[in-house]
Amino acid sequence: MTKVDGIGLGYSYHLPTAGWGLKLRNSLSQFSDLFSEFNKYIAPAYHHDRCERSVQMRLYTMHKREFVMVFIAFFGCLGLGIFIGMAGPPITSTTEIDGKSLLTKDNRTHSTNNEIATGPFTMRSPAMTTYCQQMWLIAKLSTDNNDDEILDKSFQISISIEGLTVDHKPVTVIDRFLDYTHYIITVNFYDLEGFHQRYSIKELKFYFKTYNPAFTQIEIWFRFIFLMATFFITCWFAHTLKKYAIFDWSIEQKWMSILLPLLLFYNNPVFPMTFLINSWIPGMIDALAQATFLSALLLPFFR
């Protein structure tokens, strides 16, 4: 308050000028008001009442007994899966062939002959079906070297594959599918003669390895069972929430509505087509569906 000369009471009031602190406080207050308008679109904090903001999930109203039953059911299914995996057939099937038995009679008893280091080794595969899915040929050689020396030798291999028709006629294989019951495979080694002369290759084993057909059948049935279970759960989930607007769904419910359809494709309804047609399309669909579901499942951890 200051005294002013002239007409009037002689006094006037001057309001204090606003400082930076007051201006900043006013700006924050305005921003808070604007922020509160979008408050219902943002994930709730611990003090927010979620039940009034979105569709209430069954998880928030479950009792202790129901929680216990859910965990018992989960671990029961997990234990059942582990038991089936341990009691079921092995994933792969392996057939062993002695490489020396593929040589001529004179060379079987003379391991110093270079033929064991070169070949050719011509062998017939075990009976194959489409349930075998893939076929691997593995070679393992042993030497007379008894010390702990580590050997590193580079060499070349040539392999020719022919399929046997119903008339037992060899046909050159040009695709990657198991179209024939038996295959004739010829293997040749190159640049192993000097290695054999120094370390003496005493044993050579070939292994035909494929997926176990019994395991493939179990895989088909398991995929079908999980596919049907996922389909019914998806339908039940959609029926439960269809009476509510999507705007009122919680973020978990919205994310679950995306994961369930992806889980349907993860179980791959066209998986049996892999064994019925010789095409790369079913395999590509299966790999793409699995990669998409796993990426969507792990996406929230990378936010």
Short mmCIF file of N, CA and C in Angstrom, two decimals, residues 100 102-110:
data_model
loop_
_atom_site.label_atom_id
_atom_site.label_comp_id
_atom_site.label_asym_id
_atom_site.label_seq_id
_atom_site.Cartn_x
_atom_site.Cartn_y
_atom_site.Cartn_z
N LYS A 100 31.70 -100.99 -42.30
CA LYS A 100 32.55 -102.04 -42.84
C LYS A 100 31.75 -103.12 -43.55
N LEU A 102 29.45 -102.70 -45.48
CA LEU A 102 29.10 -102.22 -46.80
C LEU A 102 30.25 -102.33 -47.79
N LEU A 103 31.47 -102.67 -47.28
CA LEU A 103 32.62 -102.82 -48.14
C LEU A 103 32.65 -104.21 -48.76
N THR A 104 33.57 -104.40 -49.69
CA THR A 104 33.74 -105.73 -50.28
C THR A 104 34.30 -106.69 -49.25
N LYS A 105 34.16 -107.96 -49.50
CA LYS A 105 34.55 -108.97 -48.51
C LYS A 105 36.03 -108.90 -48.19
N ASP A 106 36.89 -108.64 -49.17
CA ASP A 106 38.33 -108.62 -48.93
C ASP A 106 38.75 -107.43 -48.07
N ASN A 107 38.02 -106.34 -48.18
CA ASN A 107 38.40 -105.14 -47.44
C ASN A 107 37.85 -105.08 -46.03
N ARG A 108 36.94 -105.98 -45.68
CA ARG A 108 36.39 -105.95 -44.31
C ARG A 108 37.44 -106.33 -43.28
N THR A 109 38.35 -107.23 -43.64
CA THR A 109 39.36 -107.71 -42.69
C THR A 109 40.66 -106.94 -42.80
N HIS A 110 40.79 -106.04 -43.74
CA HIS A 110 41.99 -105.23 -43.90
C HIS A 110 41.62 -103.76 -43.72
#
